[in-house]
Short mmCIF file of C-alpha atoms and ligand atoms in Angstrom, two decimals:
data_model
loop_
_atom_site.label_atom_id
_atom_site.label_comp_id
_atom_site.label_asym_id
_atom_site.label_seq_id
_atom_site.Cartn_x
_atom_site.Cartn_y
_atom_site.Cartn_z
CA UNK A 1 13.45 25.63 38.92
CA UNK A 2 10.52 23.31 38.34
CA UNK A 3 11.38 20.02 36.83
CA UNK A 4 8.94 18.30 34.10
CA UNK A 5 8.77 14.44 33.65
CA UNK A 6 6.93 14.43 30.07
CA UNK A 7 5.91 11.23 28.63
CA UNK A 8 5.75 10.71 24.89
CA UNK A 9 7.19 14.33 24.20
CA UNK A 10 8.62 12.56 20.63
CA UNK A 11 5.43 12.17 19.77
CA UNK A 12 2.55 14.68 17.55
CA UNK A 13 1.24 16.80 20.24
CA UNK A 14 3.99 16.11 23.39
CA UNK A 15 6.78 17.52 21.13
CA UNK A 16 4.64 20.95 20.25
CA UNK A 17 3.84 20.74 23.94
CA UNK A 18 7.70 20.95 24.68
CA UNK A 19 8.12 23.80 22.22
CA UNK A 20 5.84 25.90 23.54
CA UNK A 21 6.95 25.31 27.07
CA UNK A 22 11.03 26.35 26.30
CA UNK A 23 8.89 29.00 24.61
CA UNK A 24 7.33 30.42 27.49
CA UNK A 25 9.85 29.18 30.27
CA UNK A 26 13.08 29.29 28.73
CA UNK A 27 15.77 28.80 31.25
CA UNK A 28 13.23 28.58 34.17
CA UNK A 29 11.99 25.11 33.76
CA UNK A 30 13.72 21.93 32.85
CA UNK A 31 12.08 19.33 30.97
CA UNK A 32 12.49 15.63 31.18
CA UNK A 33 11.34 13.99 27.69
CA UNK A 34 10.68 9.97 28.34
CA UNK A 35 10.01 7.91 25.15
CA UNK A 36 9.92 4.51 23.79
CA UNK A 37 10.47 5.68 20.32
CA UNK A 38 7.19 3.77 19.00
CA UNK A 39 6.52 4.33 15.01
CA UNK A 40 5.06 7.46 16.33
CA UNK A 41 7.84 8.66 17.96
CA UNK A 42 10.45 10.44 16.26
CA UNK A 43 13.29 12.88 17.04
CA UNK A 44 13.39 14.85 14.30
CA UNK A 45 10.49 16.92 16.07
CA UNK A 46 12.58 17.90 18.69
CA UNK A 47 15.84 19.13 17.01
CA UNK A 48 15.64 22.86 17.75
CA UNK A 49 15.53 21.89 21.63
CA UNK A 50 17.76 18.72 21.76
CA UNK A 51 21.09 21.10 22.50
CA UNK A 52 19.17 22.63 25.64
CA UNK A 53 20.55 22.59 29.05
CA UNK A 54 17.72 21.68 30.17
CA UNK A 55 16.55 19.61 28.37
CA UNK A 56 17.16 15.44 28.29
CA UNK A 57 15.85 12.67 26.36
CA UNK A 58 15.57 9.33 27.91
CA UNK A 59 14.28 6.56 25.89
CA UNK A 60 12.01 4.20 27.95
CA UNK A 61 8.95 2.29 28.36
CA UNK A 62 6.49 3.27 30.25
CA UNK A 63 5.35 0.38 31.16
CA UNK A 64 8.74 -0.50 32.56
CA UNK A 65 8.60 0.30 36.66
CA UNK A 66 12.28 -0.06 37.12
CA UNK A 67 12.71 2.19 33.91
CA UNK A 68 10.67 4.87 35.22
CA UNK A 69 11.30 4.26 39.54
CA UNK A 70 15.14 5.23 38.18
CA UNK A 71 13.81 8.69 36.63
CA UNK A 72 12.16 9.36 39.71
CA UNK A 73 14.66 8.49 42.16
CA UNK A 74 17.26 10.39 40.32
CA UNK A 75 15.44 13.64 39.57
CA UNK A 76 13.11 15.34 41.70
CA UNK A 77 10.12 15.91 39.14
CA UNK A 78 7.73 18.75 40.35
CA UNK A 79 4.99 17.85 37.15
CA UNK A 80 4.13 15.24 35.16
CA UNK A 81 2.75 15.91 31.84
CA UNK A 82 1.69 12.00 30.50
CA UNK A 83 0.66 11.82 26.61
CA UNK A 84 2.51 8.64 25.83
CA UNK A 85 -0.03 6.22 24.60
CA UNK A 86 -1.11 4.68 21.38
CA UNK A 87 -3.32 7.21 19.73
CA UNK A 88 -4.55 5.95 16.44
CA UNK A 89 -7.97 4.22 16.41
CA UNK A 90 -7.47 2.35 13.44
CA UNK A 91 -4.58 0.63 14.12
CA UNK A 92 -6.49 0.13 17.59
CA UNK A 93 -8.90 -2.48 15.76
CA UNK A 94 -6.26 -4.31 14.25
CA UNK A 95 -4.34 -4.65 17.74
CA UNK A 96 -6.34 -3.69 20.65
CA UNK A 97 -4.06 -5.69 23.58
CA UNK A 98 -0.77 -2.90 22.86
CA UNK A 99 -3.60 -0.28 23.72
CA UNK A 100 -4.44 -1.65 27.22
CA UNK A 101 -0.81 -2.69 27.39
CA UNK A 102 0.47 0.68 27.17
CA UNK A 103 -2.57 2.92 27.69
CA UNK A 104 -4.08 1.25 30.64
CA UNK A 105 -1.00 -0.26 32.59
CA UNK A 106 1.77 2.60 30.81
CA UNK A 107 -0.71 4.39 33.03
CA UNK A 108 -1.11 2.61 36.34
CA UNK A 109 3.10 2.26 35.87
CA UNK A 110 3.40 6.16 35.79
CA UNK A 111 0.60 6.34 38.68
CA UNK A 112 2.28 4.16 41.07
CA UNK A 113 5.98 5.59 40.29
CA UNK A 114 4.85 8.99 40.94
CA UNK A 115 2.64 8.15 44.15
CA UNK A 116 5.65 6.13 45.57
CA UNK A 117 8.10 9.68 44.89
CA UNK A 118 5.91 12.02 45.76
CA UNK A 119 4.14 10.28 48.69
CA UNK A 120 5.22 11.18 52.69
CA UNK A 121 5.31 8.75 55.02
CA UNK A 122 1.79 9.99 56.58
CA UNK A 123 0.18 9.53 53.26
CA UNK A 124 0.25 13.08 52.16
CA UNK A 125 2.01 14.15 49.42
CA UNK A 126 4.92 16.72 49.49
CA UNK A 127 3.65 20.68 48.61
CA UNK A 128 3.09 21.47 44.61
CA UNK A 129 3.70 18.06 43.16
CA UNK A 130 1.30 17.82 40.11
CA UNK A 131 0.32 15.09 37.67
CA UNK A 132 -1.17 15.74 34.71
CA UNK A 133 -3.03 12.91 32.48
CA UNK A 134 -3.54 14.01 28.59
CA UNK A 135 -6.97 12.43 27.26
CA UNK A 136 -9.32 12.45 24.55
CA UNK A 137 -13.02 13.09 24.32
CA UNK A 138 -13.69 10.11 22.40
CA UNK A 139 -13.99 8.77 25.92
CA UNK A 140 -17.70 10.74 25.84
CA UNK A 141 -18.33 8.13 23.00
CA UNK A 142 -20.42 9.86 20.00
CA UNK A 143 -22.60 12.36 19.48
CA UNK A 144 -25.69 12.88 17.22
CA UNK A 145 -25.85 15.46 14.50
CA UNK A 146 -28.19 17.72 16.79
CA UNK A 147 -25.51 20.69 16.81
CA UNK A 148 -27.03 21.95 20.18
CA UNK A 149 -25.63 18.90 22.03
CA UNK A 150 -22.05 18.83 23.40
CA UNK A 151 -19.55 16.63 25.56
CA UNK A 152 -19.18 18.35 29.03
CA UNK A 153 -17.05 17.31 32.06
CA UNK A 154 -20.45 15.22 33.75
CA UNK A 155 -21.09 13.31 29.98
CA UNK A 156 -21.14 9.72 31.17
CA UNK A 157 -18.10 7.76 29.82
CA UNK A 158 -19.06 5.36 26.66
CA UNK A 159 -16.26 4.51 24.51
CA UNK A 160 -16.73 2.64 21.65
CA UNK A 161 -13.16 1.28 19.90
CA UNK A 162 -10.19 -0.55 21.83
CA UNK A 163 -8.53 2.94 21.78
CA UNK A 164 -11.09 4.90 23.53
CA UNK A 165 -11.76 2.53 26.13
CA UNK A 166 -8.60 2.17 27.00
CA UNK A 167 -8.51 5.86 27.29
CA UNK A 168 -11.21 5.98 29.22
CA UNK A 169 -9.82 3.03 31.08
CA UNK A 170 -6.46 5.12 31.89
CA UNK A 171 -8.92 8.14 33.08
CA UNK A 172 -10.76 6.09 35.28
CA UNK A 173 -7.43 4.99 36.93
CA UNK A 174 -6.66 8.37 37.24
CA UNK A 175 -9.40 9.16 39.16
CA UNK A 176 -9.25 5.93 41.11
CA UNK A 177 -5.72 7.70 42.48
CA UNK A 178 -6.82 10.98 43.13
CA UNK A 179 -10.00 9.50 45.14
CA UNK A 180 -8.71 6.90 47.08
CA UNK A 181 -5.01 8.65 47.86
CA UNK A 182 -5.70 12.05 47.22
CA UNK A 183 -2.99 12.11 44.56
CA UNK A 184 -2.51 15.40 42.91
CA UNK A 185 -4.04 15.25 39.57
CA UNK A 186 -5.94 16.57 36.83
CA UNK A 187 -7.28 14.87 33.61
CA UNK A 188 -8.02 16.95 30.62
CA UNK A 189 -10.00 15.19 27.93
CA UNK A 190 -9.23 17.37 24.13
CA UNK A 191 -10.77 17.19 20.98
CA UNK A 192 -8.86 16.48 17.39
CA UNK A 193 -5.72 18.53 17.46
CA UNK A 194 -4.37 19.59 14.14
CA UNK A 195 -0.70 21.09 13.28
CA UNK A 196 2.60 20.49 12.69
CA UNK A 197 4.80 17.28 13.09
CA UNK A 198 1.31 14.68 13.09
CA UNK A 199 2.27 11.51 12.05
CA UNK A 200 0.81 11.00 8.68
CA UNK A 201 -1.50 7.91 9.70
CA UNK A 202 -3.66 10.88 10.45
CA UNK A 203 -6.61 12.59 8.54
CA UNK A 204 -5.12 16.04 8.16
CA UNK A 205 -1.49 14.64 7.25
CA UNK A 206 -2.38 12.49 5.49
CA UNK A 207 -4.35 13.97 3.20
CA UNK A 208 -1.60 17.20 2.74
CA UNK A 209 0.86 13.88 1.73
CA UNK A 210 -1.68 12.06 -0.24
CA UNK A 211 -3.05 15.00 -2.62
CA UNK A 212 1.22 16.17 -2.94
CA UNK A 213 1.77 12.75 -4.26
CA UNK A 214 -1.78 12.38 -6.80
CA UNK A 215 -2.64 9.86 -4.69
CA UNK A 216 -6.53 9.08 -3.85
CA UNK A 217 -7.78 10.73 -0.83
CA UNK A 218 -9.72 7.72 1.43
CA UNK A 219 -12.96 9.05 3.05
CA UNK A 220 -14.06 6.98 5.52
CA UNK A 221 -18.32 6.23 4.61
CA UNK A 222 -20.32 9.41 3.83
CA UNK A 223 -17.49 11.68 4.85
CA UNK A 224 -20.08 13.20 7.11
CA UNK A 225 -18.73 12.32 10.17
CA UNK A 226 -17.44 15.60 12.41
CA UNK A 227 -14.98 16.44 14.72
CA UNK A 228 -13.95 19.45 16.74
CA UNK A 229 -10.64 20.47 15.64
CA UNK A 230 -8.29 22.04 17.93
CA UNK A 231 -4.52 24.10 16.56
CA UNK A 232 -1.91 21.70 19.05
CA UNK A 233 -0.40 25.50 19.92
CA UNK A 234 -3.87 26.01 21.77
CA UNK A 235 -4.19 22.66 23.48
CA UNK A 236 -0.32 22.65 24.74
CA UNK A 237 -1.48 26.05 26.42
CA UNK A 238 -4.29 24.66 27.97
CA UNK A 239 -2.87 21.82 29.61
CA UNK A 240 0.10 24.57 31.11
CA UNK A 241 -2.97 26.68 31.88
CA UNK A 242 -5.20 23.87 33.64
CA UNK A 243 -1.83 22.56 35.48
CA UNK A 244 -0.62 25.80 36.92
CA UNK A 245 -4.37 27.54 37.40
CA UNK A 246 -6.72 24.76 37.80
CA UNK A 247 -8.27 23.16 41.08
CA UNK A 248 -6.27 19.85 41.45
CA UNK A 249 -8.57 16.37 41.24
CA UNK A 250 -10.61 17.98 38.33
CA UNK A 251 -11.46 17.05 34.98
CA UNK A 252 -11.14 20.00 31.97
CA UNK A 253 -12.48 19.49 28.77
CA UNK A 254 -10.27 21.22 25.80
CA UNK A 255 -12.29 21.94 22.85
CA UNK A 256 -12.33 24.56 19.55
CA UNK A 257 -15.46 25.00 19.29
CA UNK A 258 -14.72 24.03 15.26
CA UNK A 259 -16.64 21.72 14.40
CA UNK A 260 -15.81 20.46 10.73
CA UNK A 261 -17.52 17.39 8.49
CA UNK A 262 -14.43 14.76 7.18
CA UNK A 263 -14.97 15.91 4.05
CA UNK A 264 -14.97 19.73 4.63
CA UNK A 265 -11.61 19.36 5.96
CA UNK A 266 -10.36 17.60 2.60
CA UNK A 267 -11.97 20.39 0.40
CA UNK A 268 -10.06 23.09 2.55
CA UNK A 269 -6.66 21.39 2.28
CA UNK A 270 -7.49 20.93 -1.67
CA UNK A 271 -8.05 24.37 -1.59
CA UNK A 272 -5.49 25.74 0.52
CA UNK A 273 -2.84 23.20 -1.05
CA UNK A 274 -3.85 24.98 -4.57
CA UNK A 275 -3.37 29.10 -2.59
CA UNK A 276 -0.10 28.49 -1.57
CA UNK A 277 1.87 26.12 -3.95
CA UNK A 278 3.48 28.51 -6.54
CA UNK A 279 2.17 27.56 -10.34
CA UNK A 280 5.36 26.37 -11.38
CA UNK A 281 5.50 23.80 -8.53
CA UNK A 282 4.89 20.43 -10.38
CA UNK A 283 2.87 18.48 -7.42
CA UNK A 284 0.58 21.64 -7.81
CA UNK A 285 -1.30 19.88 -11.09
CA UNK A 286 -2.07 16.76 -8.77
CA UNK A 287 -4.24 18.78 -6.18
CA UNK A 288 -7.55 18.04 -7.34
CA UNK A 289 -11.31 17.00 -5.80
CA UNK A 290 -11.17 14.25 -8.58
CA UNK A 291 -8.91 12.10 -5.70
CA UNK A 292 -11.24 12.04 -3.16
CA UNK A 293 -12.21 8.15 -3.03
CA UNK A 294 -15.19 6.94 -0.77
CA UNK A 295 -14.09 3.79 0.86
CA UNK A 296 -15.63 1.53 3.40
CA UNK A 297 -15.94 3.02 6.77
CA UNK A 298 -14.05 2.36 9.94
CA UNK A 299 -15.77 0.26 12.01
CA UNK A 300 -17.63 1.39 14.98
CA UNK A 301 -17.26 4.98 13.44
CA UNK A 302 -18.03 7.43 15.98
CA UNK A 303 -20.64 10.00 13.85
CA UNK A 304 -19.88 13.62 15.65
CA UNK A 305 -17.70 15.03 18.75
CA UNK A 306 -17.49 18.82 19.59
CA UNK A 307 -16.53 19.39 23.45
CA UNK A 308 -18.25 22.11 25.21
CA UNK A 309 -14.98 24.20 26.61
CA UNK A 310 -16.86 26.07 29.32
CA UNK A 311 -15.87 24.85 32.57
CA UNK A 312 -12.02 25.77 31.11
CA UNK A 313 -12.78 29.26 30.30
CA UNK A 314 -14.80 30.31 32.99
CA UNK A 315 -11.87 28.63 36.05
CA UNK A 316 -8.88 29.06 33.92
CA UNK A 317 -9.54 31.83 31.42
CA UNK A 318 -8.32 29.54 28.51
CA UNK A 319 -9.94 29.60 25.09
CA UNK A 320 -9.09 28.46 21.77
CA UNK A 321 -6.66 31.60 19.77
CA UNK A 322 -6.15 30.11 16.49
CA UNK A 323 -9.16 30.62 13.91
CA UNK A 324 -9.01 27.20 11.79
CA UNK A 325 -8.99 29.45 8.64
CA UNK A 326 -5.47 30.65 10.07
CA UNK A 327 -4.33 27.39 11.72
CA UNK A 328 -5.17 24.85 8.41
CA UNK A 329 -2.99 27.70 6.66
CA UNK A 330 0.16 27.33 8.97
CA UNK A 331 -0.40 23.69 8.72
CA UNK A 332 -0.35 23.08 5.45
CA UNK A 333 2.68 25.86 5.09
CA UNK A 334 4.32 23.79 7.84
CA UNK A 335 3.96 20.68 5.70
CA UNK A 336 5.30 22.17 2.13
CA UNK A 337 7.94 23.61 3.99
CA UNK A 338 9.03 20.36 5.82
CA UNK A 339 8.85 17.68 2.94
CA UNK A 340 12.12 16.43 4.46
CA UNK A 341 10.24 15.21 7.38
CA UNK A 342 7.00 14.22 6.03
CA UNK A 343 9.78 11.90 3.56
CA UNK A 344 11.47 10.24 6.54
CA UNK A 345 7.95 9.44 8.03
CA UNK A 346 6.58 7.96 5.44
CA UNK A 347 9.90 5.82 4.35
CA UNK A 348 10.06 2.07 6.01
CA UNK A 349 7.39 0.72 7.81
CA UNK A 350 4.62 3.11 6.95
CA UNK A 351 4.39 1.57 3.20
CA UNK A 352 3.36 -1.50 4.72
CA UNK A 353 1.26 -0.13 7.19
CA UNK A 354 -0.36 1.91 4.35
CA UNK A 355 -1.30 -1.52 2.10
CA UNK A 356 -2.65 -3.01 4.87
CA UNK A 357 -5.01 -0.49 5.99
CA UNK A 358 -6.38 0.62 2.70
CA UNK A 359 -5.39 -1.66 -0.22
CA UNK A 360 -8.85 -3.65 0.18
CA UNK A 361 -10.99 -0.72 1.71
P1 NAD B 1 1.33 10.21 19.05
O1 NAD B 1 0.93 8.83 18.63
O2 NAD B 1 1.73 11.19 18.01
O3 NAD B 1 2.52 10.13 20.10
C1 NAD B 1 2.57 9.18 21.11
C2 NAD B 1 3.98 9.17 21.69
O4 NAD B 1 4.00 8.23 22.78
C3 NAD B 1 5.05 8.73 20.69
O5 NAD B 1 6.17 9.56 20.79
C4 NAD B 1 5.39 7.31 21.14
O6 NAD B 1 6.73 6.92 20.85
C5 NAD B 1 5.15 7.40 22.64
N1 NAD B 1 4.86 6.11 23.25
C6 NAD B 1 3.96 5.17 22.81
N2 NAD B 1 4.02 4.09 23.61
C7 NAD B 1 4.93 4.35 24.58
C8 NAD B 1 5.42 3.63 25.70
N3 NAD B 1 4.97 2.39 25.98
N4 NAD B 1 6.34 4.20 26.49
C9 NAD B 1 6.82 5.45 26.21
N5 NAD B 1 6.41 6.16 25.16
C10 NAD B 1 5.48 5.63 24.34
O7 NAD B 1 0.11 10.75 19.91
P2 NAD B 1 -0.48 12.23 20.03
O8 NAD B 1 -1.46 12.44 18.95
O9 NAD B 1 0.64 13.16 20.22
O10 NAD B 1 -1.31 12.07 21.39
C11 NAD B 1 -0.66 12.30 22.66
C12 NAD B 1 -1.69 12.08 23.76
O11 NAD B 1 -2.78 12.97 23.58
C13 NAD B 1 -2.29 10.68 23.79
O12 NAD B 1 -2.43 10.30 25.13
C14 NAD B 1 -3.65 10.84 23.11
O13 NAD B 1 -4.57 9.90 23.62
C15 NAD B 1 -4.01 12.25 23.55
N6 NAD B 1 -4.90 13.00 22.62
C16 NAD B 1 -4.60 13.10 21.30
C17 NAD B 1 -5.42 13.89 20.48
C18 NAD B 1 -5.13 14.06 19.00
O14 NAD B 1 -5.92 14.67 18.29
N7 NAD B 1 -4.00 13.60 18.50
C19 NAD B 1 -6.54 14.54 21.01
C20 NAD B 1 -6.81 14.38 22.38
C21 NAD B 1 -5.97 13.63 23.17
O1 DAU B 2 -10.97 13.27 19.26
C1 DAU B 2 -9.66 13.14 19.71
C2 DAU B 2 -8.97 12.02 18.96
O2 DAU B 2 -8.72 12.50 17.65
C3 DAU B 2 -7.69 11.56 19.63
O3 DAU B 2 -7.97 11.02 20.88
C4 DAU B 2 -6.97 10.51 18.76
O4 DAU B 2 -5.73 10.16 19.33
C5 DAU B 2 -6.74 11.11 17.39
O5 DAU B 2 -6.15 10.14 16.54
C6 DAU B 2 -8.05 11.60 16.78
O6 DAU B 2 -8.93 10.49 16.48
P1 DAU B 2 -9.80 10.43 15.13
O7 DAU B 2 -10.12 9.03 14.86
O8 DAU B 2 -10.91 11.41 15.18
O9 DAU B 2 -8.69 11.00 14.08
P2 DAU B 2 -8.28 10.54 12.60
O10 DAU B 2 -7.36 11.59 12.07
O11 DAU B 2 -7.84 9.12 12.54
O12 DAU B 2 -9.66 10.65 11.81
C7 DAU B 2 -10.37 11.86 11.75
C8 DAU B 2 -11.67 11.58 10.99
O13 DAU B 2 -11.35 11.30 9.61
C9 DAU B 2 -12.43 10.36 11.48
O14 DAU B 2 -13.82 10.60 11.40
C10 DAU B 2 -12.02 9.25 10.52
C11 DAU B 2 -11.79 10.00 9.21
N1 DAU B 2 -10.74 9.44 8.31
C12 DAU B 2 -9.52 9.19 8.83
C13 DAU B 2 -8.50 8.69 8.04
C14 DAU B 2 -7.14 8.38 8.61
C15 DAU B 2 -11.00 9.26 6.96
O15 DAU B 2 -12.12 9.53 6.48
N2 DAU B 2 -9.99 8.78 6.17
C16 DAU B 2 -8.75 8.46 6.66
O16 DAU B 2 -7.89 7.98 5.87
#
């Protein structure tokens, strides 16, 4: 039975990623879920599989060597699946040292805890051990509006806020192991993923919550900014795919070819809100274009992404399944149907977090 160290599984797209896998594994894998419990990590996403047998939650830092030295030493992990980071760019330019903290050395700490396990005393590395680092394309920096240009795996690096270079940072580190010990890696770098259980700090979540409530809508600028939007479903099968058929030491990009403008994505909730809340529902009157609010933009806004997902179609066979038309439906279903969890996110801390992001925007 293959054993799983997953980092961040509490979080948006490690706990989908952890669905899917009981999904496709059941009883043949086991799956070790390590997470500091940040504001972005919650619990509540993983109920249906807490009960497992195989399953176990350990709460820990990953920036803590001891913490994570103890995993190792008392399991023998076969993968790694890393997403724990800090993922939201915003917060990233209000407090870009607890990205390096825990992107960059989180990163090195899960690096050198693995090497050390996994390593023989000849400076091999013992059969099928596999380390998988989750990244972003917003390492590739930004792209123009020319729509025939696209990130590919050879796009030189050239991040632009605290989040993305430490990101790219974490990558380079990455490849830093595999080249100078031969560790057995891959790095895949995905586009926007959209879906269930994303904290609502996020575009897509956000705006479900915001236009429930009657509250404004923020659009960053012009709203013309795009990015390439991915159903998490699709990218938690990609990274399985890319770990169990991919050549070890490369890079795969993860894209849906979907590319959307901000504010396209806002009408489409609007309008997809207004399909599938019955007319006696009261939030239903609230859902209206009149909330969308232009505010000032995010610094150093990155105009356009969209990955070109070639390289992990032609090696691995993967491709993007979900249409957006179909996935923005389940997503916003997922969200009228789980109110209970959108109301525990968005209790505490988030208020405050929400007034000081956008009260003077
Ligand atoms: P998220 O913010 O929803 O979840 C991050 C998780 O990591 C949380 O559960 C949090 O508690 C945990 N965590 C944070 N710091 C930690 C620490 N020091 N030790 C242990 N756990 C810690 O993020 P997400 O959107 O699920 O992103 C997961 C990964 O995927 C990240 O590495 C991100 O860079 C990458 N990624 C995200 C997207 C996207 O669209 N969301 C796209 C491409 C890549
Ligand atoms: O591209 C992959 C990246 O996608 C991941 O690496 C990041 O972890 C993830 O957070 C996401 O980054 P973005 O910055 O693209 O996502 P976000 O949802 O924050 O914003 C999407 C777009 O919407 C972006 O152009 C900014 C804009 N925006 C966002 C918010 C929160 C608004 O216009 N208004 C908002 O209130």
């Amino acid at each position: 039975m293959r054993t799983y160290l997953v980092t961040g599984g509490a979080g948006f797209i490690g706990s989908n990623y952890i669905h899917y896998m009981f999904r496709k594994y059941g009883d043949q894998i086991r799956i070790i879920n390590v997470d500091k419990l940040t504001y972005a990590g919650n619990l509540e996403n993983l109920k249906d599989v807490e009960n497992r047998d195989n399953y176990t939650f350990i709460r820990a830092d990953i920036c803590d060597g001891d913490a994570i030295a103890k995993i190792f030493a008392e399991n023998d992990i076969d993968r790694v699946v890393h997403f724990a980071a800090e993922s939201h760019v915003d917060r990233s330019i209000y407090e870009p040292e607890l990205f390096v903290k825990t992107n960059v050395l989180g990163t090195a700490t899960m690096l050198n805890c693995a090497k050390k396990a996994w390593e023989n005393p000849d400076g091999t590395f013992k059969e099928g051990k596999k380390f998988l680092h989750v990244s972003t394309d917003e390492v590739y920096g930004s792209l123009t509006e020319d729509p025939t240009t696209f990130f590919y795996e050879t796009t030189p690096y050239a991040p632009h806020s605290p989040y993305s270079a430490s990101k790219a940072s974490s990558d380079l580190l990455v490849k830093a192991y595999m080249d100078t010990y031969k560790f057995p890696a891959n790095i895949t770098n995905c586009s926007n993923n959209y879906g269930p259980y994303q904290f609502p700090e996020k575009l897509i979540p956000l705006v479900i919550n915001n236009a429930l409530h009657g509250k404004e809508l923020p659009v960053y600028g012009d709203g013309k900014n795009i990015r390439d939007w991915l159903f998490v479903e699709d990218h938690a099968k990609g990274i399985d795919m890319v770990q169990e058929q991919g050549r070890l030491f490369e890079t795969y990009n993860i894209g849906g070819h979907n590319e959307r403008q901000n504010i396209q994505i806002i009408k489409t909730i609007l309008k997809t809100l207004k399909e599938l809340l019955p007319d006696e529902d009261p939030r239903k009157k609230n859902i209206s274009e009149d909330l969308i609010t232009y505010v000032t933009d995010r610094k150093g806004h990155d105009r356009r992404y969209a990955i070109a997902p070639d390289k992990i179609k032609k090696e691995v066979g993967w491709y993007p399944e979900t249409n957006f038309e179909d996935g923005i439906k389940k997503t916003v279903k997922w969200y009228l149907e789980n109110q209970e969890w959108m109301d525990h996110c968005i209790s505490g801390d988030y208020q405050k977090y929400y007034k000081d992001m956008y009260e003077n925007r």
